[in-house]
Tab-separated table of C-alpha atoms in Angstrom:
chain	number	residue	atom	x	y	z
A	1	UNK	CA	-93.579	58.514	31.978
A	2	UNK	CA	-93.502	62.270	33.277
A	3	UNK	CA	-92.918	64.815	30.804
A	4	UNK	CA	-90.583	66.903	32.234
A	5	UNK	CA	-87.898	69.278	31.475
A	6	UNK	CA	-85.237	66.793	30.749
A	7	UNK	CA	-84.620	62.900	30.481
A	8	UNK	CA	-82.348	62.711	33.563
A	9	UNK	CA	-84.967	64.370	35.341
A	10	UNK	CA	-87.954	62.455	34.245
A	11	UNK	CA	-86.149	59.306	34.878
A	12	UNK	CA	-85.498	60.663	38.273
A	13	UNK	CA	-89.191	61.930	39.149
A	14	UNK	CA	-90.376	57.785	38.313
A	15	UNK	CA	-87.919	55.943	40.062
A	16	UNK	CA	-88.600	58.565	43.079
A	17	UNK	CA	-92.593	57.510	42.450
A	18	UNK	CA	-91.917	53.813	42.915
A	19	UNK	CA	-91.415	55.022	46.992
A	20	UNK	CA	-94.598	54.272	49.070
A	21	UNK	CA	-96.686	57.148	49.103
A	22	UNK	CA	-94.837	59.579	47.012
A	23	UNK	CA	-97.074	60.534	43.639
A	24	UNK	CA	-96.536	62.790	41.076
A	25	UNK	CA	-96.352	65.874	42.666
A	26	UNK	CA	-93.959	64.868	45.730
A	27	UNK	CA	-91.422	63.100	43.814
A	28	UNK	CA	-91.096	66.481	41.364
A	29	UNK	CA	-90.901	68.543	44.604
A	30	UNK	CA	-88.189	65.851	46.038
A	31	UNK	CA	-86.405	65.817	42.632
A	32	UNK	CA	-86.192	69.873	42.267
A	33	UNK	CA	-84.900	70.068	46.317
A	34	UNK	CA	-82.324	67.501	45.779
A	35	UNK	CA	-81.268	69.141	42.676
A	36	UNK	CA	-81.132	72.716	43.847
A	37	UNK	CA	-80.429	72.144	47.158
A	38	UNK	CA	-78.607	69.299	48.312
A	39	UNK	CA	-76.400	67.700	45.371
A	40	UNK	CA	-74.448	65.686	48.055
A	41	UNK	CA	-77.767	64.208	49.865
A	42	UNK	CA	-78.723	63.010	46.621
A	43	UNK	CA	-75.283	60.968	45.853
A	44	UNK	CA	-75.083	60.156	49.481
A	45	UNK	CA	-78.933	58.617	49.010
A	46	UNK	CA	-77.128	56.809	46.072
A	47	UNK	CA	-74.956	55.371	47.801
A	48	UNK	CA	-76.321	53.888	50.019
A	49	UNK	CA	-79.571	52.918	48.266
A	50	UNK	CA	-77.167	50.913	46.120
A	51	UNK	CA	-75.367	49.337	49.152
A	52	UNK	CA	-78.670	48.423	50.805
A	53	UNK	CA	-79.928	46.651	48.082
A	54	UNK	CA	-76.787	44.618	47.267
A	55	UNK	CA	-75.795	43.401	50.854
A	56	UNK	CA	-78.734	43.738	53.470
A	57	UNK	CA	-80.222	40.339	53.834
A	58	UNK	CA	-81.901	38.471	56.151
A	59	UNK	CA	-80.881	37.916	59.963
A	60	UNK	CA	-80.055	33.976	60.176
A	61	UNK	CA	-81.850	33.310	63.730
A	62	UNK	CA	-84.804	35.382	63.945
A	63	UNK	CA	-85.106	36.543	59.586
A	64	UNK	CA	-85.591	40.548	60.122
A	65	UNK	CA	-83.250	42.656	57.440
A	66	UNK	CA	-79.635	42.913	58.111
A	67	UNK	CA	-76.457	42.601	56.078
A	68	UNK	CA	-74.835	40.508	58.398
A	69	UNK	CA	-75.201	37.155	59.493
A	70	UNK	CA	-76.844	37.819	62.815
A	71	UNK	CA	-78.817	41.203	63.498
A	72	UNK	CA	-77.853	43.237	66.643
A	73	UNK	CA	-80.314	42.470	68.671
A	74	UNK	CA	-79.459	38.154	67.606
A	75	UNK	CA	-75.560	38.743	67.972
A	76	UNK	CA	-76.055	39.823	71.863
A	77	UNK	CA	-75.532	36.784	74.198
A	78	UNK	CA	-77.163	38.025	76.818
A	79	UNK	CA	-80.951	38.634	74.384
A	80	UNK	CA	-80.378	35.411	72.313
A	81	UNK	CA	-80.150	32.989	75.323
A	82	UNK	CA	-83.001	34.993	77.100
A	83	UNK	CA	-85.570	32.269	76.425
A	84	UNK	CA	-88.097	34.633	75.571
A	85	UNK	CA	-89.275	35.050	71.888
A	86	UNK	CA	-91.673	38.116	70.835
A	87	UNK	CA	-93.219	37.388	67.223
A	88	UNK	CA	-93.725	40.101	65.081
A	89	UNK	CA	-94.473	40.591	61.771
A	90	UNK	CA	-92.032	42.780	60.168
A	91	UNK	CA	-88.657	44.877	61.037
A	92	UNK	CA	-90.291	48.030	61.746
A	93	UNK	CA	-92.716	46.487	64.703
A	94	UNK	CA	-88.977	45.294	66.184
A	95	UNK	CA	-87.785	49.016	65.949
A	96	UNK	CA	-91.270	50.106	67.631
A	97	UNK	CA	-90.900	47.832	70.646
A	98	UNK	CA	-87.062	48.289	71.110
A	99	UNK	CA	-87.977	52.046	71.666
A	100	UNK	CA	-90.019	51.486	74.638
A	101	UNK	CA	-87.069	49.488	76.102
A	102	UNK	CA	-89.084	47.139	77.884
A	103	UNK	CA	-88.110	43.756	75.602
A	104	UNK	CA	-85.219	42.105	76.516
A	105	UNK	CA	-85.312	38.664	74.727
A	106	UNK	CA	-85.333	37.843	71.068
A	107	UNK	CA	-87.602	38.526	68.201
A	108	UNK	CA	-88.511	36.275	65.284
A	109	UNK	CA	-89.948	38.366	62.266
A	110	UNK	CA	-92.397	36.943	60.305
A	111	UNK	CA	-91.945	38.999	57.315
A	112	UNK	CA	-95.534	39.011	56.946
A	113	UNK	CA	-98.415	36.828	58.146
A	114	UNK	CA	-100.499	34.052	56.883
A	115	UNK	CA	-102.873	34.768	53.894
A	116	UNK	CA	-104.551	31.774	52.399
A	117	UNK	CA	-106.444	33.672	49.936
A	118	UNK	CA	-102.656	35.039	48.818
A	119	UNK	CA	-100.977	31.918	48.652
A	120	UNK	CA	-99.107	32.528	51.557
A	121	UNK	CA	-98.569	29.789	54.502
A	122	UNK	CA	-96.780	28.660	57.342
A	123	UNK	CA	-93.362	27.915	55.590
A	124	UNK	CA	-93.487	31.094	53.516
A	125	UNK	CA	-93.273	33.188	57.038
A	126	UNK	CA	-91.009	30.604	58.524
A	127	UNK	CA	-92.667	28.967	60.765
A	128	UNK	CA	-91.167	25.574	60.076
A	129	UNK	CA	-88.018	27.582	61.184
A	130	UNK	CA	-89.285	28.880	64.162
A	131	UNK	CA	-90.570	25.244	65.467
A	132	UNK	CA	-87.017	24.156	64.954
A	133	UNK	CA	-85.845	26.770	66.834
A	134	UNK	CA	-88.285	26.190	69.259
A	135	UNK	CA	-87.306	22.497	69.558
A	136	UNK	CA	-83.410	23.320	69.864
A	137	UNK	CA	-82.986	25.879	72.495
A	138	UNK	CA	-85.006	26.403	75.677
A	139	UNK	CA	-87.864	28.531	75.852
A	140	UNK	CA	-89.757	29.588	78.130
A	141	UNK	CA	-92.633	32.171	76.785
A	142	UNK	CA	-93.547	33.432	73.361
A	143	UNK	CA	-95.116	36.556	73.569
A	144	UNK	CA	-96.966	36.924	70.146
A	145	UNK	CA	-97.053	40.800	69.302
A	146	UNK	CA	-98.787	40.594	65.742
A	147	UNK	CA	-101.310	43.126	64.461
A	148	UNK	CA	-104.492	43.023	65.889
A	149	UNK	CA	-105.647	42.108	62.348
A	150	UNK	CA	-107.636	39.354	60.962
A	151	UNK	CA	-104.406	37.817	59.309
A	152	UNK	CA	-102.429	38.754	62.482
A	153	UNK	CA	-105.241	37.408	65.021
A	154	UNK	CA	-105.322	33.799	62.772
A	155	UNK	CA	-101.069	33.403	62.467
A	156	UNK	CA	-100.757	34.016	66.614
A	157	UNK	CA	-103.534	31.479	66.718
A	158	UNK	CA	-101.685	29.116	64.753
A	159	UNK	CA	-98.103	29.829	66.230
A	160	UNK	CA	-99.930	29.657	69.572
A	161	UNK	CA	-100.642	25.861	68.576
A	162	UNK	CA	-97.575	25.254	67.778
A	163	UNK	CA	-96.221	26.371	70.845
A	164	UNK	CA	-98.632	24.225	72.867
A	165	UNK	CA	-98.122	20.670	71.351
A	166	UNK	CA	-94.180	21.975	72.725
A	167	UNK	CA	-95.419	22.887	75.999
A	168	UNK	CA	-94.141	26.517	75.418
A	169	UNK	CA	-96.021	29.221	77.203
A	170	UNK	CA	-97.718	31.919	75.187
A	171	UNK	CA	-98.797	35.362	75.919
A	172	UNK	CA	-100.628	37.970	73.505
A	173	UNK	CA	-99.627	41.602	73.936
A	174	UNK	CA	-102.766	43.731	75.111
A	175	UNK	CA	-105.133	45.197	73.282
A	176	UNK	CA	-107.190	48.229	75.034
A	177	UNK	CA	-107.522	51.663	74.874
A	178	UNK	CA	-104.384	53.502	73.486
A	179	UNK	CA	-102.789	55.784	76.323
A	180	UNK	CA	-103.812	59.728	75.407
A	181	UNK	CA	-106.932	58.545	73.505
A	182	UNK	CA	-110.321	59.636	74.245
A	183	UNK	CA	-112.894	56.471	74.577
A	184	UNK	CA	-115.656	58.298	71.894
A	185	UNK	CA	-112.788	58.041	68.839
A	186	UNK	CA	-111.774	54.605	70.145
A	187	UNK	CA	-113.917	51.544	67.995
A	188	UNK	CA	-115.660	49.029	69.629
A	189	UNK	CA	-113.945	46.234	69.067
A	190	UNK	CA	-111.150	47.829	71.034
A	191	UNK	CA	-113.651	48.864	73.660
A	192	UNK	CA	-114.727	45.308	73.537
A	193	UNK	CA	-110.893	43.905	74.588
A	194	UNK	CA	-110.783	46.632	77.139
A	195	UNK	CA	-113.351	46.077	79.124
A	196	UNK	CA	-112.690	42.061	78.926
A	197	UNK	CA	-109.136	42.794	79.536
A	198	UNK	CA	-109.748	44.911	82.443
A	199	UNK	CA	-107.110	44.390	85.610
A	200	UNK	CA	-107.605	45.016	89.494
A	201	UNK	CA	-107.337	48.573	90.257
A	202	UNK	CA	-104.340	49.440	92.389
A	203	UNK	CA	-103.564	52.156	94.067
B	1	UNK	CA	-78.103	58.980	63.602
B	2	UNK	CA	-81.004	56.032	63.681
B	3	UNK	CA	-80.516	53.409	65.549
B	4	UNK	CA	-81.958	50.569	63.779
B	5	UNK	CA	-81.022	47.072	63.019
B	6	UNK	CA	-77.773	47.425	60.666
B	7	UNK	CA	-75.000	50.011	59.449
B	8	UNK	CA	-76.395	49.858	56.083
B	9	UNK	CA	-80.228	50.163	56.931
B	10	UNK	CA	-79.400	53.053	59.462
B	11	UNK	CA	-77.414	54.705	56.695
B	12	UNK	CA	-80.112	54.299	53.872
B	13	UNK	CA	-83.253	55.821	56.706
B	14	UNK	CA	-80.618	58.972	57.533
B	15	UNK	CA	-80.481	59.509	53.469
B	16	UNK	CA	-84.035	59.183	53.003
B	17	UNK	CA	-84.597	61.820	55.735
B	18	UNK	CA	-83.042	63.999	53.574
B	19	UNK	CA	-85.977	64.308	51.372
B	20	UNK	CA	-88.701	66.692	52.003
B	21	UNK	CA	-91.420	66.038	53.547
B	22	UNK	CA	-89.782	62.797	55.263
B	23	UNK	CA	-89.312	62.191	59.182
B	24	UNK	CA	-87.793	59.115	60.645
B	25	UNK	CA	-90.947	56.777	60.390
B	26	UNK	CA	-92.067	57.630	56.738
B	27	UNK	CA	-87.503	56.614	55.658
B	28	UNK	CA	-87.775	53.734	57.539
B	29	UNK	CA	-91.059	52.858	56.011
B	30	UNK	CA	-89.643	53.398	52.605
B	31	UNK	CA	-86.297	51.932	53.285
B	32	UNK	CA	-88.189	48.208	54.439
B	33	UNK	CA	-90.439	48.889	51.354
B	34	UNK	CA	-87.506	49.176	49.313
B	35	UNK	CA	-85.478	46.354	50.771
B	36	UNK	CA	-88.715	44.182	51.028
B	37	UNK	CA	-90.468	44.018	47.345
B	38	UNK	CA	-88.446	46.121	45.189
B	39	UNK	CA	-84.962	45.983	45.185
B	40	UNK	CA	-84.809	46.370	41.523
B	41	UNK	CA	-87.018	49.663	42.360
B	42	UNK	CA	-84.118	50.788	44.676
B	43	UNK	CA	-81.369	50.172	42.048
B	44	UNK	CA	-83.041	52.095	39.633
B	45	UNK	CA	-83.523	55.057	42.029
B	46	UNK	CA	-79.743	55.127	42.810
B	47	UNK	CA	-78.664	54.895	39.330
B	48	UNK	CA	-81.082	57.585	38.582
B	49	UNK	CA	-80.342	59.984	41.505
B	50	UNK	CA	-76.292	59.622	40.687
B	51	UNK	CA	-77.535	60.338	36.929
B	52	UNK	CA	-79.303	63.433	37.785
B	53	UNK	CA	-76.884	64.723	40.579
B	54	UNK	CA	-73.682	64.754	38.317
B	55	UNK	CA	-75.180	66.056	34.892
B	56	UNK	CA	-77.904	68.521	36.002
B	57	UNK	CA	-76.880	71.660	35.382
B	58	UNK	CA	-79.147	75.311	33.652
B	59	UNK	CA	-80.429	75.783	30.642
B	60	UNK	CA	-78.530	78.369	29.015
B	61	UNK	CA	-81.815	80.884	28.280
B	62	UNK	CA	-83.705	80.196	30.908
B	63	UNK	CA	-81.894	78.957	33.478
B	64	UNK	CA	-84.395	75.831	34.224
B	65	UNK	CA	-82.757	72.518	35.669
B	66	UNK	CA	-81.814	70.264	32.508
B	67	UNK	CA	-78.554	68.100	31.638
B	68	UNK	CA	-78.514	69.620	28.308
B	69	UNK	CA	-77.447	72.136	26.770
B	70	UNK	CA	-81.429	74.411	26.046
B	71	UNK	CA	-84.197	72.658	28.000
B	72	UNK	CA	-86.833	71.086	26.047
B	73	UNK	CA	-88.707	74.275	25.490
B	74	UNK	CA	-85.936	76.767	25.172
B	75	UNK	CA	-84.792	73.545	22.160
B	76	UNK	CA	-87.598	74.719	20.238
B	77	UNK	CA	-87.289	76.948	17.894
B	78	UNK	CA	-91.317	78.238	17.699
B	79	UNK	CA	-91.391	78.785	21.344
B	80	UNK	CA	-87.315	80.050	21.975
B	81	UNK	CA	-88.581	83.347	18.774
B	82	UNK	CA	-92.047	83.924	19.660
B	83	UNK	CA	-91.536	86.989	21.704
B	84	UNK	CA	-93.598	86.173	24.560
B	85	UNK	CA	-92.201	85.250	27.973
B	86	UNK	CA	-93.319	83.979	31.057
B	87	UNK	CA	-91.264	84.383	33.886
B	88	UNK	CA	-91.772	82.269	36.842
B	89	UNK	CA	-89.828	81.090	39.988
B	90	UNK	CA	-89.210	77.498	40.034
B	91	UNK	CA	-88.910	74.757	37.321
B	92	UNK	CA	-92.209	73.300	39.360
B	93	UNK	CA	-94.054	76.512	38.212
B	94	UNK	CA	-92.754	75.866	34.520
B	95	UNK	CA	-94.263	72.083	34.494
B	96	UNK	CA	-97.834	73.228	36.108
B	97	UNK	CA	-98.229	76.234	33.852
B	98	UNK	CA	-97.083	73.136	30.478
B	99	UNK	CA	-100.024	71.315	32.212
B	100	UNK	CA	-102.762	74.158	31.126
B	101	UNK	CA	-101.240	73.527	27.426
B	102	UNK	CA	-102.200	77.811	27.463
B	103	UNK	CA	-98.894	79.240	26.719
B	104	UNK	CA	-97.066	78.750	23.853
B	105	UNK	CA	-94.082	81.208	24.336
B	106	UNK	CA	-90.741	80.761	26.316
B	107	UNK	CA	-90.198	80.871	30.059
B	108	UNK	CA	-87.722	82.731	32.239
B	109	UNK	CA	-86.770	80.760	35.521
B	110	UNK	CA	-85.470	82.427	37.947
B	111	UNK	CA	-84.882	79.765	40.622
B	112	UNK	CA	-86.008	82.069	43.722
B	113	UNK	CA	-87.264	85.626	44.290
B	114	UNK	CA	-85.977	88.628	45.685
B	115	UNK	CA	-85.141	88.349	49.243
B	116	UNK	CA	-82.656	91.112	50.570
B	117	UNK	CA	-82.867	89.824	53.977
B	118	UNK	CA	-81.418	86.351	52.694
B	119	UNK	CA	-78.671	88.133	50.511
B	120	UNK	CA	-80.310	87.109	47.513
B	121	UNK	CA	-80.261	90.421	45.070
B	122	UNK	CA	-81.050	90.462	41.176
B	123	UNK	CA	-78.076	89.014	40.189
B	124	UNK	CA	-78.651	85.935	42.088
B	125	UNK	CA	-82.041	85.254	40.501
B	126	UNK	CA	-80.390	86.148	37.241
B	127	UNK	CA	-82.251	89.407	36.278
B	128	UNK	CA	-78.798	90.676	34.636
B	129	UNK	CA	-79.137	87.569	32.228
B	130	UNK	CA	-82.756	88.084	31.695
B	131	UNK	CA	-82.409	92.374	30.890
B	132	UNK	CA	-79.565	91.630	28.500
B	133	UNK	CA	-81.734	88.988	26.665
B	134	UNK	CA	-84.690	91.510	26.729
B	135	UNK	CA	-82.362	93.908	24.838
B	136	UNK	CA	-80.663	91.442	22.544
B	137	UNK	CA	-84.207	89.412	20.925
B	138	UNK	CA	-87.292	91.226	20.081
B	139	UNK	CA	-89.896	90.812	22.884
B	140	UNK	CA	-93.386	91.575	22.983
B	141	UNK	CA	-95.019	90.788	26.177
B	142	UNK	CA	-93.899	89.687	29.496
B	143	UNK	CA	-96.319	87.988	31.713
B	144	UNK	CA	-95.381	87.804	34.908
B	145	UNK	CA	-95.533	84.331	36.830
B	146	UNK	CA	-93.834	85.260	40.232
B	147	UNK	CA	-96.172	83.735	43.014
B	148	UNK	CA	-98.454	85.983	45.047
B	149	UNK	CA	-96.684	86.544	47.779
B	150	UNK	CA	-94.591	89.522	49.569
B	151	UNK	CA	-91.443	88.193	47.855
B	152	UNK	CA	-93.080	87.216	44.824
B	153	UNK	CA	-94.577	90.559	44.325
B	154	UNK	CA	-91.665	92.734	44.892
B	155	UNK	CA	-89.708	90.305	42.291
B	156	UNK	CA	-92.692	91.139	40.050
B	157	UNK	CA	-92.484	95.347	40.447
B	158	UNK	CA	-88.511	94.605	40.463
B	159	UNK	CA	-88.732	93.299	36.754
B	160	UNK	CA	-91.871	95.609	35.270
B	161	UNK	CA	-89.259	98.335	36.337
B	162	UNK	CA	-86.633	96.802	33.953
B	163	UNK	CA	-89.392	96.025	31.606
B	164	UNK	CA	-90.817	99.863	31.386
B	165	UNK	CA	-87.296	101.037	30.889
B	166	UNK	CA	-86.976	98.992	27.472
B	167	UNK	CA	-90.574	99.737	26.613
B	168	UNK	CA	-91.870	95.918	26.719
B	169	UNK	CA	-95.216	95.210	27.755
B	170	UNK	CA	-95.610	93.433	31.422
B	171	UNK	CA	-98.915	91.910	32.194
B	172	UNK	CA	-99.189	89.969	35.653
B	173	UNK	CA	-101.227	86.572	35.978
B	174	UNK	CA	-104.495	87.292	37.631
B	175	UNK	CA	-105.412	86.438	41.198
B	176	UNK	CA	-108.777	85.734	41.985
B	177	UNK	CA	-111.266	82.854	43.084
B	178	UNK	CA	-109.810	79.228	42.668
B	179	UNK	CA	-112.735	77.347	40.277
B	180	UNK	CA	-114.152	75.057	42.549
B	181	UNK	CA	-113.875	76.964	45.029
B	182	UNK	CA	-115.943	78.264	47.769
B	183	UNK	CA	-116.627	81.942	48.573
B	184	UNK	CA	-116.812	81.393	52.508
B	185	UNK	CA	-113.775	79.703	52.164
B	186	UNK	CA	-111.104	82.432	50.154
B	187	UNK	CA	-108.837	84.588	51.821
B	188	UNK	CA	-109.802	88.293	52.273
B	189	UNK	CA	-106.757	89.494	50.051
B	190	UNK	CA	-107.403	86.856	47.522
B	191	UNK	CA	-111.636	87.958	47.541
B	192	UNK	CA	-110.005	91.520	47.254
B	193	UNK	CA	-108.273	90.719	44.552
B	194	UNK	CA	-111.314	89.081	42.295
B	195	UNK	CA	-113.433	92.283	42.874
B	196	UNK	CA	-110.950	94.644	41.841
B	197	UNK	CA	-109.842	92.229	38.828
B	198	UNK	CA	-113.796	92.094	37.811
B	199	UNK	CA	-114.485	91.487	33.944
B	200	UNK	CA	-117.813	92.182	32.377
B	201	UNK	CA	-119.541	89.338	32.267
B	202	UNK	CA	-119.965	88.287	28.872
B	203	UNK	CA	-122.900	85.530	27.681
């Protein structure tokens, strides 16, 4: 509990803490600027904090958050009979690849990845859906875009079986050197998949 | 406006960008955080923020944020009579200086400094209010809080002029070496100031 100058702002300072990476400090500093400053941000952020939380759910054909029934990438014809499917683990990564505008099939979101040691398994990030889906409709490639992660690495793997025992073909996004980085700040394991990754030069 | 993956997630990021310190990746992070694992976390945080927003208003004596009537300090009677006060410019100055548990006398906020180039005169950082309480209450000592910069300074000289007139005594906060500090490392103004401010040394 923060002792502050007031109750309502106290209680304001915590609940502002409970946002990922905002201590002490930052959520006084975002407390006193709403406050002096911007009186209708903070009932706008209200509002729609409160309508977030009661209607956004999940998408009902590929699970990332939405308040309707299908997200807007699901509800377009044209993406959701593509008969590609890029697997990622969680909303943002679909936000990251829409912006490079290359993608123009489906995603199913994980909303997470496999973790043993957590309790967390194949049904818990829907894969039991996604083999059904897999089984209804015709695909043609998964493209598994997880982290490059331990946990990410071993839940491609095991979608990747999946998708063989149904014949599916399956492709793993790249993994190299990062475009603008300088090879002495890049790790070796990165190194490592860039050099066996390498492609024919062309000019 | 984002474009993300609903009306009601797009709205919530643009709200969170409001904040301070916030850009479009950090809202959406917190938005999926919030939407995610805590949507009891995100309730609480709009209840709180409509809380705040609609009862916030001044303290009567020293103008600090609060939703009552005196702010906590200003409530009590030992520190509201005991002659000394600090003034300072934000209610973020009033909560670090409470953190040194040093001062025991009341505070004078006066949410901004002098700035003639933004409009923003004496009356608008409420140095009317504060000379007529000076003259009303018996006051012994003014220590000046303002930070140390141009603005800051000229608030400070502004109110030792008022302070001279009514023959209180104005001491300023000292500026010197941050403990913990390192020499190499401090500001030529700031080293300027700790040799000029020098105190015998005492063992």
């Amino acid at each position: 509990m923060a002792q502050g100058l007031s109750p309502a702002i106290d209680a304001l300072v915590d609940d502002l803490k409970r946002l990922p990476g905002v201590g002490q400090k930052t959520a006084q500093r975002m407390a006193f600027y709403l406050l002096e400053r911007d009186r209708q941000g903070a009932l706008a952020l209200s509002a729609s904090l409160q309508q977030a939380a009661d209607r956004v759910g999940h998408c009902q054909q590929c699970r990332t958050l939405t308040e309707e029934a299908l997200c807007r990438i699901c509800a377009n014809p044209a993406r959701r009979e593509s008969g590609v499917v890029c697997i990622v683990e969680t909303p943002a990564d679909v936000l990251a690849i829409e912006q490079t505008s290359q993608f123009k099939g489906r995603y199913f979101v994980l909303m997470g990845h496999l973790s043993p040691l957590d309790g967390i398994g194949p049904a818990d990030i829907g894969l039991d859906e996604l083999e059904l889906q897999l089984k209804q409709g015709p695909v043609e490639e998964i493209i598994l875009a997880t982290n490059p992660t331990v946990e990410g690495d071993a839940t491609a793997h095991y979608i990747a079986d999946i998708a063989e025992q149904l014949g599916i073909n399956t492709t793993r996004i790249a993994h190299g050197v990062p475009v603008g980085g300088e090879l002495g700040y890049v790790d070796q394991t990165t190194l490592g998949h860039a050099f066996s990754g390498r492609k024919q030069f062309s000019r």
